[in-house]
C-alpha cells in the first residue's frame, strides 16, 4: 500500500491520506498491541495520529495519551515522524488527583485550554502538539477568550495548529471569522463523523470547510465496524 501525503486544507502541513485513530488504545486494545499498531502505521507511511485527552475512559481518562507517550519515549525518531493531534473540551478527572476547579465543566475557557494542554503534553511526553482540536463547540464561552488562549499556546510553542471537531457549518464560519478579525490563522481542520450511512455533513459542514480552506478529517468512516463486517449476523432474532 502506497500512501500519499496531502496538505491539511489550505495550510502547509503535510499529513498522510489515512489518519490513525487511537480511541480504543488502552481499554479495548492492549498497550502491546497499540505499540505494534503505531509501529506498523509508520512503516506503511501513516504519519497522522489522532487522539483526545478523554480517551481511555473505562481505565482512566487520559490513559490513551499515556500509552502514546510511552511509545514516543522509546525514541527512534518516533515523535518527529508523527503529526500529532489531540483534543480539548471534556472533563478529565484523574483518580489520583484532587478535584480541580471547573473539573465538571465541558468548556473552551482559557483556564481549561491552558490546564488541559499542560496535562496532554505531560501524558504524551512531548513538548508540542501539532494539531490541538476543540472536541465540541462551546456556545457559552466567548470567542475572545477561546482564541486568546489558543494564540497564547501557539506563541509559547506548545501547539502549532488549531482544529475543530463535531462543529456545525455555522460554528465553523463563526470560528473562522472571529479568528480572522484578530489576525489569527484560525481553524485548519474539522473532524466530523462521516460514512456511507451518515452523510449529514455534506449539507453544511463540507461546504463550510471548502469555503474556509479547512481540511476534513472523517471519524468512524466504517460506522463503528458496521461497514467493515465486524458485526456478527445471528440466525435467529426477536421482535420487540
Backbone as CSV, one residue per row, in Angstrom:
resi,resn,N_x,N_y,N_z,CA_x,CA_y,CA_z,C_x,C_y,C_z
1,UNK,0.844,-1.190,0.000,0.000,0.000,0.000,0.881,1.242,0.000
2,UNK,0.637,2.120,-0.938,1.412,3.354,-1.026,0.501,4.532,-0.735
3,UNK,0.833,5.273,0.319,0.027,6.413,0.710,0.665,7.704,0.227
4,UNK,-0.179,8.646,-0.113,0.308,9.971,-0.484,0.082,10.925,0.681
5,UNK,0.932,11.912,0.790,0.751,12.957,1.785,0.003,14.124,1.162
6,UNK,-0.889,14.709,1.938,-1.697,15.818,1.445,-1.631,16.971,2.429
7,UNK,-1.829,18.173,1.910,-1.895,19.330,2.789,-3.211,19.299,3.564
8,UNK,-3.146,19.785,4.789,-4.345,19.840,5.615,-5.104,21.111,5.254
9,UNK,-6.044,20.970,4.330,-6.761,22.134,3.834,-5.834,23.037,3.049
10,UNK,-5.902,24.331,3.324,-5.081,25.305,2.595,-3.722,25.506,3.251
11,UNK,-3.437,24.753,4.291,-2.260,25.023,5.101,-1.070,24.149,4.709
12,UNK,0.097,24.507,5.204,1.339,23.928,4.716,1.666,22.544,5.222
13,UNK,1.126,22.149,6.367,1.495,20.862,6.953,1.033,19.707,6.062
14,UNK,1.906,18.727,5.874,1.588,17.543,5.078,1.247,16.383,5.998
15,UNK,0.125,15.734,5.739,-0.293,14.574,6.527,-0.630,13.431,5.579
16,UNK,-0.515,12.217,6.077,-0.874,11.053,5.270,-2.367,11.066,4.982
17,UNK,-2.763,10.488,3.862,-4.175,10.481,3.478,-5.018,9.621,4.412
18,UNK,-4.386,8.736,5.174,-5.062,7.998,6.236,-4.553,8.493,7.580
19,UNK,-5.461,8.635,8.528,-5.112,9.058,9.882,-5.374,7.902,10.843
20,UNK,-4.438,7.636,11.737,-4.605,6.558,12.713,-5.373,7.076,13.920
21,UNK,-6.582,6.564,14.111,-7.362,6.893,15.295,-6.989,5.975,16.446
22,UNK,-6.881,6.534,17.650,-6.374,5.767,18.795,-7.395,5.617,19.915
23,UNK,-8.660,5.874,19.643,-9.660,5.909,20.701,-9.723,4.622,21.516
24,UNK,-9.444,3.481,20.897,-9.561,2.198,21.600,-8.293,1.782,22.333
25,UNK,-7.209,2.540,22.183,-5.949,2.153,22.811,-6.078,2.168,24.336
26,UNK,-5.687,1.068,24.954,-5.598,1.023,26.408,-6.767,0.375,27.107
27,UNK,-7.950,0.488,26.560,-9.110,-0.129,27.216,-9.716,-1.226,26.351
28,UNK,-9.574,-1.148,25.053,-10.043,-2.209,24.168,-8.862,-2.899,23.487
29,UNK,-7.840,-2.131,23.177,-6.611,-2.646,22.570,-5.492,-2.550,23.592
30,UNK,-4.786,-3.634,23.835,-3.727,-3.648,24.848,-2.607,-2.681,24.481
31,UNK,-1.809,-2.330,25.479,-0.686,-1.425,25.221,0.302,-2.052,24.244
32,UNK,0.553,-3.335,24.399,1.475,-4.023,23.490,0.973,-3.964,22.056
33,UNK,-0.320,-4.254,21.876,-0.885,-4.202,20.525,-0.934,-2.768,19.994
34,UNK,-1.177,-1.815,20.885,-1.193,-0.407,20.477,0.172,0.019,19.955
35,UNK,1.223,-0.404,20.652,2.584,-0.111,20.192,2.819,-0.706,18.799
36,UNK,2.392,-1.958,18.628,2.597,-2.641,17.343,1.831,-1.940,16.224
37,UNK,0.624,-1.479,16.527,-0.186,-0.780,15.525,0.490,0.522,15.106
38,UNK,1.006,1.274,16.074,1.652,2.547,15.747,2.945,2.329,14.961
39,UNK,3.709,1.311,15.342,4.925,0.998,14.581,4.590,0.625,13.140
40,UNK,3.561,-0.210,12.985,3.165,-0.645,11.648,2.632,0.526,10.822
41,UNK,1.904,1.423,11.485,1.383,2.593,10.782,2.517,3.408,10.167
42,UNK,3.568,3.643,10.938,4.706,4.393,10.405,5.359,3.657,9.246
43,UNK,5.468,2.331,9.370,6.057,1.536,8.292,5.266,1.689,6.997
44,UNK,3.951,1.844,7.120,3.078,1.959,5.952,2.962,3.393,5.439
45,UNK,3.598,4.322,6.123,3.549,5.708,5.688,2.453,6.537,6.315
46,UNK,1.795,6.005,7.352,0.766,6.766,8.064,1.467,7.603,9.130
47,UNK,1.504,8.914,8.927,2.220,9.784,9.863,1.293,10.669,10.681
48,UNK,-0.010,10.505,10.516,-1.011,11.366,11.143,-1.742,10.553,12.206
49,UNK,-1.538,10.877,13.490,-2.147,10.150,14.604,-3.115,11.082,15.327
50,UNK,-4.310,10.582,15.631,-5.327,11.379,16.317,-5.709,10.734,17.640
51,UNK,-5.809,11.551,18.686,-6.228,11.065,19.990,-7.046,12.155,20.677
52,UNK,-7.318,11.999,21.965,-8.026,13.018,22.744,-7.690,12.828,24.211
53,UNK,-7.820,13.911,24.966,-7.458,13.836,26.379,-8.381,12.931,27.185
54,UNK,-9.577,12.637,26.671,-10.516,11.797,27.421,-10.459,10.322,27.028
55,UNK,-9.725,9.978,25.985,-9.701,8.583,25.540,-9.043,7.690,26.595
56,UNK,-9.605,6.487,26.720,-9.171,5.547,27.747,-10.181,5.452,28.869
57,UNK,-11.425,5.840,28.573,-12.498,6.011,29.551,-12.586,4.911,30.598
58,UNK,-12.734,3.656,30.170,-13.026,2.585,31.126,-11.854,2.292,32.053
59,UNK,-10.644,2.721,31.680,-9.491,2.588,32.575,-9.332,3.885,33.349
60,UNK,-9.075,4.945,32.636,-8.960,6.286,33.197,-8.811,7.263,32.048
61,UNK,-9.529,8.362,32.125,-9.423,9.356,31.065,-7.987,9.856,30.986
62,UNK,-7.465,9.902,29.780,-6.074,10.275,29.586,-5.156,9.086,29.410
63,UNK,-5.684,7.881,29.634,-4.851,6.673,29.550,-4.315,6.451,28.136
64,UNK,-5.122,6.754,27.134,-4.663,6.574,25.751,-3.489,7.495,25.445
65,UNK,-3.566,8.742,25.884,-2.440,9.656,25.687,-1.182,9.135,26.375
66,UNK,-1.347,8.529,27.542,-0.186,7.982,28.253,0.475,6.860,27.456
67,UNK,-0.331,6.026,26.832,0.218,4.935,26.013,1.007,5.504,24.838
68,UNK,0.452,6.500,24.175,1.168,7.130,23.065,2.462,7.763,23.567
69,UNK,2.403,8.374,24.747,3.593,8.980,25.322,4.688,7.964,25.596
70,UNK,4.310,6.795,26.109,5.316,5.753,26.365,5.875,5.205,25.050
71,UNK,5.048,5.194,24.020,5.536,4.768,22.703,6.540,5.784,22.162
72,UNK,6.234,7.076,22.287,7.184,8.113,21.886,8.502,7.979,22.647
73,UNK,8.400,7.655,23.949,9.575,7.613,24.818,10.572,6.536,24.410
74,UNK,10.147,5.589,23.576,11.076,4.574,23.091,12.130,5.168,22.159
75,UNK,11.885,6.371,21.671,12.854,7.027,20.794,12.775,6.526,19.366
76,UNK,13.903,6.508,18.706,13.933,6.067,17.319,13.309,7.046,16.350
77,UNK,13.198,8.311,16.757,12.614,9.321,15.876,11.107,9.264,15.779
78,UNK,10.462,8.523,16.701,9.009,8.360,16.606,8.262,9.693,16.676
79,UNK,8.623,10.529,17.648,7.864,11.774,17.792,8.007,12.669,16.568
80,UNK,9.213,12.800,16.056,9.423,13.670,14.899,8.755,13.135,13.639
81,UNK,8.464,11.832,13.610,7.860,11.219,12.425,6.347,11.384,12.387
82,UNK,5.755,11.856,13.494,4.300,11.876,13.628,3.761,13.304,13.667
83,UNK,2.683,13.539,12.923,1.877,14.745,13.080,0.800,14.384,14.100
84,UNK,0.924,14.937,15.297,0.122,14.511,16.445,-1.058,15.447,16.679
85,UNK,-2.252,14.857,16.747,-3.468,15.626,17.012,-4.131,15.114,18.280
86,UNK,-4.561,16.026,19.141,-5.363,15.649,20.296,-6.454,16.706,20.481
87,UNK,-7.247,16.572,21.537,-8.441,17.411,21.662,-8.629,17.911,23.092
88,UNK,-9.431,18.973,23.204,-9.779,19.564,24.492,-11.252,19.950,24.470
89,UNK,-11.924,19.799,25.589,-13.296,20.254,25.816,-13.905,19.532,27.010
90,UNK,-13.811,18.189,27.006,-14.470,17.388,28.026,-13.684,17.356,29.331
91,UNK,-14.362,17.032,30.449,-13.647,16.920,31.725,-12.722,15.714,31.747
92,UNK,-11.566,15.875,32.366,-10.609,14.780,32.523,-10.322,14.658,34.007
93,UNK,-11.146,13.902,34.710,-10.963,13.703,36.141,-10.027,12.532,36.361
94,UNK,-8.872,12.801,36.941,-7.878,11.769,37.195,-8.071,11.235,38.604
95,UNK,-8.107,9.908,38.741,-8.402,9.282,40.026,-7.396,9.655,41.107
96,UNK,-6.132,9.842,40.711,-5.078,10.073,41.693,-5.019,11.525,42.165
97,UNK,-5.784,12.406,41.537,-5.694,13.826,41.857,-6.917,14.308,42.619
98,UNK,-6.733,15.391,43.357,-7.864,16.051,43.982,-8.704,16.719,42.901
99,UNK,-10.003,16.904,43.153,-10.836,17.561,42.140,-10.282,18.945,41.799
100,UNK,-10.219,19.266,40.518,-9.709,20.564,40.094,-10.850,21.551,39.918
101,UNK,-10.518,22.807,39.980,-11.516,23.840,39.735,-12.065,23.671,38.324
102,UNK,-13.384,23.798,38.179,-14.044,23.675,36.874,-13.916,22.284,36.256
103,UNK,-13.590,21.269,37.072,-13.340,19.941,36.507,-14.595,19.313,35.922
104,UNK,-15.767,19.755,36.393,-17.006,19.146,35.922,-17.467,19.724,34.591
105,UNK,-16.916,20.842,34.228,-17.437,21.546,33.074,-16.898,21.048,31.753
106,UNK,-17.704,21.143,30.743,-17.274,20.944,29.365,-17.203,22.329,28.750
107,UNK,-16.007,22.771,28.479,-15.884,24.151,28.025,-14.606,24.363,27.238
108,UNK,-14.521,25.549,26.654,-13.322,26.008,25.962,-12.854,27.308,26.600
109,UNK,-12.929,27.364,27.919,-12.449,28.536,28.644,-10.930,28.598,28.574
110,UNK,-10.375,29.780,28.785,-8.922,29.936,28.786,-8.302,29.073,29.875
111,UNK,-8.962,29.005,31.026,-8.459,28.178,32.125,-8.348,26.725,31.692
112,UNK,-9.424,26.227,31.106,-9.453,24.815,30.734,-8.456,24.509,29.618
113,UNK,-8.406,25.347,28.600,-7.500,25.102,27.479,-6.056,25.040,27.964
114,UNK,-5.653,26.001,28.795,-4.278,26.009,29.309,-4.010,24.792,30.180
115,UNK,-4.918,24.512,31.111,-4.742,23.403,32.055,-4.685,22.062,31.329
116,UNK,-5.589,21.861,30.403,-5.660,20.566,29.728,-4.540,20.383,28.707
117,UNK,-4.070,21.464,28.135,-2.918,21.356,27.242,-1.696,20.881,28.020
118,UNK,-1.485,21.443,29.194,-0.352,21.020,30.025,-0.476,19.542,30.383
119,UNK,-1.697,19.100,30.701,-1.908,17.691,31.027,-1.627,16.778,29.852
120,UNK,-2.086,17.172,28.669,-1.848,16.350,27.475,-0.360,16.275,27.146
121,UNK,0.341,17.398,27.234,1.777,17.400,26.952,2.522,16.453,27.889
122,UNK,2.134,16.459,29.150,2.787,15.587,30.127,2.508,14.124,29.823
123,UNK,1.244,13.798,29.560,0.891,12.398,29.291,1.513,11.910,27.986
124,UNK,1.574,12.770,26.998,2.117,12.396,25.688,3.646,12.438,25.650
125,UNK,4.251,12.938,26.715,5.713,13.033,26.817,6.307,13.764,25.607
126,UNK,5.720,14.912,25.329,6.188,15.726,24.203,6.176,17.189,24.602
127,UNK,6.900,18.001,23.867,6.946,19.436,24.136,5.905,20.211,23.340
128,UNK,5.306,19.569,22.341,4.360,20.293,21.497,3.303,19.356,20.924
129,UNK,2.174,19.935,20.593,1.062,19.251,19.926,0.909,19.896,18.552
130,UNK,0.890,19.092,17.513,0.816,19.642,16.158,-0.564,20.198,15.825
131,UNK,-1.606,19.491,16.224,-2.977,19.922,15.930,-3.813,19.785,17.195
132,UNK,-4.192,20.915,17.781,-4.982,20.921,19.015,-6.417,21.253,18.630
133,UNK,-7.313,20.287,18.826,-8.677,20.403,18.323,-9.688,20.658,19.435
134,UNK,-10.643,21.520,19.157,-11.784,21.709,20.046,-12.733,20.536,19.822
135,UNK,-12.927,19.710,20.850,-13.678,18.463,20.687,-15.158,18.728,20.380
136,UNK,-15.678,19.811,20.902,-17.062,20.227,20.638,-17.114,21.751,20.718
137,UNK,-18.190,22.324,20.238,-18.386,23.763,20.322,-18.783,24.141,21.750
138,UNK,-18.379,25.311,22.186,-18.793,25.853,23.479,-19.490,27.180,23.209
139,UNK,-20.823,27.156,23.230,-21.574,28.367,22.928,-21.613,29.333,24.099
140,UNK,-21.198,28.878,25.287,-21.249,29.736,26.469,-20.011,30.612,26.614
141,UNK,-18.893,30.155,26.096,-17.632,30.879,26.258,-17.406,31.810,25.063
142,UNK,-17.064,33.072,25.296,-16.851,33.995,24.174,-15.612,33.630,23.367
143,UNK,-15.682,33.871,22.062,-14.554,33.555,21.195,-13.321,34.379,21.531
144,UNK,-13.512,35.584,22.085,-12.363,36.383,22.513,-11.473,35.578,23.453
145,UNK,-12.102,34.935,24.419,-11.361,34.164,25.417,-10.736,32.913,24.808
146,UNK,-11.516,32.193,24.022,-11.035,30.932,23.446,-9.858,31.160,22.505
147,UNK,-9.996,32.122,21.585,-8.909,32.360,20.631,-7.678,32.955,21.297
148,UNK,-7.876,33.763,22.330,-6.727,34.308,23.055,-5.933,33.182,23.716
149,UNK,-6.653,32.192,24.258,-5.986,31.063,24.915,-5.193,30.233,23.910
150,UNK,-5.788,29.939,22.767,-5.071,29.167,21.746,-3.870,29.951,21.206
151,UNK,-4.049,31.248,20.995,-2.953,32.068,20.479,-1.777,32.081,21.453
152,UNK,-2.068,32.124,22.750,-1.001,32.097,23.754,-0.209,30.799,23.671
153,UNK,-0.904,29.680,23.471,-0.222,28.386,23.363,0.627,28.306,22.101
154,UNK,0.138,28.889,21.012,0.928,28.924,19.774,2.208,29.725,19.996
155,UNK,2.084,30.884,20.618,3.244,31.742,20.851,4.250,31.095,21.801
156,UNK,3.754,30.241,22.698,4.639,29.531,23.629,5.269,28.294,22.999
157,UNK,4.873,27.964,21.779,5.418,26.801,21.094,4.840,25.481,21.563
158,UNK,3.713,25.523,22.274,3.120,24.294,22.801,2.154,23.645,21.813
159,UNK,1.577,24.436,20.931,0.747,23.893,19.859,1.127,24.601,18.558
160,UNK,0.830,23.948,17.438,1.162,24.531,16.136,-0.098,25.004,15.414
161,UNK,-1.092,24.118,15.309,-2.333,24.435,14.608,-3.529,24.190,15.525
162,UNK,-4.653,24.835,15.185,-5.912,24.643,15.911,-6.950,24.086,14.948
163,UNK,-7.677,23.075,15.399,-8.749,22.490,14.606,-10.025,22.385,15.415
164,UNK,-11.089,21.972,14.765,-12.372,21.767,15.432,-12.831,20.336,15.216
165,UNK,-13.809,19.931,16.002,-14.392,18.597,15.866,-15.857,18.667,16.256
166,UNK,-16.696,18.031,15.466,-18.138,17.980,15.732,-18.791,19.366,15.670
167,UNK,-18.233,20.267,14.866,-18.803,21.596,14.701,-19.847,21.578,13.585
168,UNK,-20.875,22.375,13.744,-21.824,22.620,12.657,-21.192,23.596,11.667
169,UNK,-21.761,23.673,10.476,-21.238,24.592,9.480,-21.209,26.032,9.979
170,UNK,-22.269,26.430,10.679,-22.338,27.788,11.216,-21.245,28.025,12.251
171,UNK,-20.957,27.025,13.069,-19.901,27.164,14.076,-18.531,27.322,13.420
172,UNK,-18.301,26.590,12.338,-17.038,26.719,11.603,-16.897,28.135,11.059
173,UNK,-17.970,28.650,10.462,-17.936,30.001,9.899,-17.652,31.036,10.983
174,UNK,-18.331,30.912,12.111,-18.134,31.868,13.203,-16.712,31.812,13.736
175,UNK,-16.209,30.591,13.962,-14.850,30.436,14.489,-13.822,31.051,13.546
176,UNK,-13.978,30.814,12.253,-13.022,31.344,11.273,-13.093,32.864,11.184
177,UNK,-14.302,33.405,11.207,-14.451,34.852,11.107,-13.921,35.558,12.351
178,UNK,-14.176,34.969,13.523,-13.684,35.569,14.763,-12.161,35.532,14.822
179,UNK,-11.565,34.472,14.311,-10.100,34.389,14.274,-9.533,35.409,13.295
180,UNK,-10.170,35.540,12.152,-9.700,36.475,11.129,-9.719,37.913,11.635
181,UNK,-10.735,38.265,12.416,-10.829,39.621,12.964,-9.650,39.937,13.873
182,UNK,-9.072,38.899,14.455,-7.944,39.070,15.377,-6.596,38.853,14.697
183,UNK,-6.622,38.646,13.399,-5.384,38.437,12.668,-4.748,37.091,12.933
184,UNK,-5.557,36.097,13.315,-5.047,34.764,13.633,-5.267,33.806,12.465
185,UNK,-4.491,32.742,12.439,-4.645,31.730,11.398,-6.019,31.075,11.473
186,UNK,-6.516,30.844,12.669,-7.824,30.222,12.847,-7.789,28.723,12.663
187,UNK,-8.915,28.156,12.287,-9.022,26.711,12.126,-8.279,26.237,10.882
188,UNK,-7.674,25.057,10.989,-7.065,24.430,9.811,-7.805,23.158,9.418
189,UNK,-8.676,22.651,10.310,-9.348,21.379,10.012,-10.618,21.242,10.828
190,UNK,-11.490,20.375,10.354,-12.695,19.970,11.073,-12.768,18.452,11.051
191,UNK,-13.034,17.855,12.215,-13.186,16.405,12.310,-14.647,16.078,12.609
192,UNK,-15.288,15.367,11.697,-16.719,15.066,11.811,-16.981,13.596,11.528
193,UNK,-18.070,13.088,12.078,-18.496,11.735,11.728,-18.944,11.738,10.265
194,UNK,-18.478,10.737,9.516,-18.794,10.705,8.082,-18.580,9.295,7.558
195,UNK,-19.655,8.681,7.105,-19.564,7.367,6.469,-20.790,7.179,5.575
196,UNK,-20.865,6.043,4.895,-21.926,5.830,3.910,-23.322,5.891,4.507
197,UNK,-23.439,5.620,5.801,-24.747,5.626,6.446,-25.022,6.934,7.184
198,UNK,-24.065,7.842,7.175,-24.247,9.144,7.824,-23.500,10.198,7.002
199,UNK,-24.237,10.891,6.158,-23.636,11.861,5.235,-24.153,13.277,5.498
200,UNK,-24.601,13.531,6.719,-25.202,14.820,7.038,-24.252,15.996,6.823
201,UNK,-22.948,15.762,7.000,-22.026,16.894,6.879,-21.927,17.415,5.446
202,UNK,-22.461,16.649,4.487,-22.439,17.121,3.106,-23.335,18.349,2.913
203,UNK,-24.292,18.553,3.831,-25.231,19.659,3.691,-24.587,21.005,4.000
204,UNK,-23.866,21.100,5.133,-23.328,22.393,5.547,-21.856,22.353,5.938
205,UNK,-21.416,21.272,6.583,-20.051,21.232,7.109,-19.018,21.200,5.985
206,UNK,-19.201,20.302,5.022,-18.237,20.215,3.919,-18.197,21.510,3.109
207,UNK,-19.354,22.123,2.771,-19.283,23.420,2.088,-18.545,24.486,2.903
208,UNK,-18.733,24.482,4.220,-18.029,25.453,5.067,-16.527,25.197,5.043
209,UNK,-16.140,23.919,5.098,-14.716,23.575,5.039,-14.097,24.028,3.718
210,UNK,-14.828,23.820,2.632,-14.328,24.247,1.321,-14.176,25.765,1.258
211,UNK,-15.159,26.455,1.784,-15.146,27.920,1.717,-13.978,28.509,2.495
212,UNK,-13.719,27.950,3.675,-12.673,28.500,4.541,-11.335,27.771,4.402
213,UNK,-11.269,26.800,3.507,-10.000,26.127,3.249,-9.557,25.177,4.336
214,UNK,-10.505,24.537,5.008,-10.178,23.606,6.088,-10.000,22.191,5.551
215,UNK,-9.103,21.450,6.157,-9.007,20.027,5.889,-10.128,19.298,6.607
216,UNK,-10.640,18.238,6.012,-11.720,17.458,6.615,-11.175,16.116,7.080
217,UNK,-11.382,15.813,8.361,-10.930,14.552,8.949,-12.172,13.757,9.356
218,UNK,-12.586,12.757,8.578,-13.762,11.960,8.949,-13.441,11.018,10.105
219,UNK,-14.350,10.965,11.095,-14.182,9.934,12.113,-15.285,8.883,11.975
220,UNK,-14.951,7.668,12.412,-15.817,6.495,12.277,-16.208,6.242,10.821
221,UNK,-15.246,6.201,9.896,-15.576,6.004,8.476,-16.221,4.656,8.180
222,UNK,-16.047,3.681,9.089,-16.676,2.368,8.904,-17.855,2.171,9.850
223,UNK,-18.385,3.267,10.380,-19.570,3.220,11.240,-19.382,2.276,12.423
224,UNK,-18.259,2.434,13.102,-18.001,1.606,14.275,-17.846,0.133,13.961
225,UNK,-17.466,-0.186,12.733,-17.281,-1.580,12.323,-18.427,-2.142,11.511
226,UNK,-19.570,-1.459,11.515,-20.747,-1.947,10.786,-20.450,-2.131,9.301
227,UNK,-19.766,-1.163,8.695,-19.478,-1.229,7.261,-18.243,-2.063,6.950
228,UNK,-17.556,-2.498,7.989,-16.368,-3.319,7.791,-16.601,-4.783,8.065
229,UNK,-17.850,-5.155,8.344,-18.183,-6.551,8.591,-17.798,-7.045,9.967
230,UNK,-17.641,-6.121,10.929,-17.210,-6.528,12.265,-18.354,-7.109,13.094
231,UNK,-19.590,-6.839,12.690,-20.733,-7.316,13.458,-21.167,-8.691,12.972
232,UNK,-21.572,-9.524,13.914,-21.984,-10.885,13.580,-23.468,-10.932,13.232
233,UNK,-23.801,-11.789,12.295,-25.192,-11.991,11.916,-25.709,-13.249,12.599
234,UNK,-26.784,-13.095,13.351,-27.353,-14.228,14.067,-28.447,-14.887,13.231
235,UNK,-28.564,-16.206,13.381,-29.567,-16.957,12.625,-30.975,-16.618,13.081
236,UNK,-31.111,-16.345,14.363,-32.441,-16.061,14.893,-32.430,-14.709,15.583
237,UNK,-33.590,-14.130,15.683,-33.713,-12.844,16.345,-35.022,-12.787,17.094
238,UNK,-35.378,-11.603,17.555,-36.650,-11.471,18.256,-37.296,-10.155,17.850
239,UNK,-38.579,-10.140,17.922,-39.317,-8.932,17.601,-39.665,-8.216,18.892
240,UNK,-39.514,-6.909,18.896,-39.824,-6.144,20.107,-40.946,-5.169,19.832
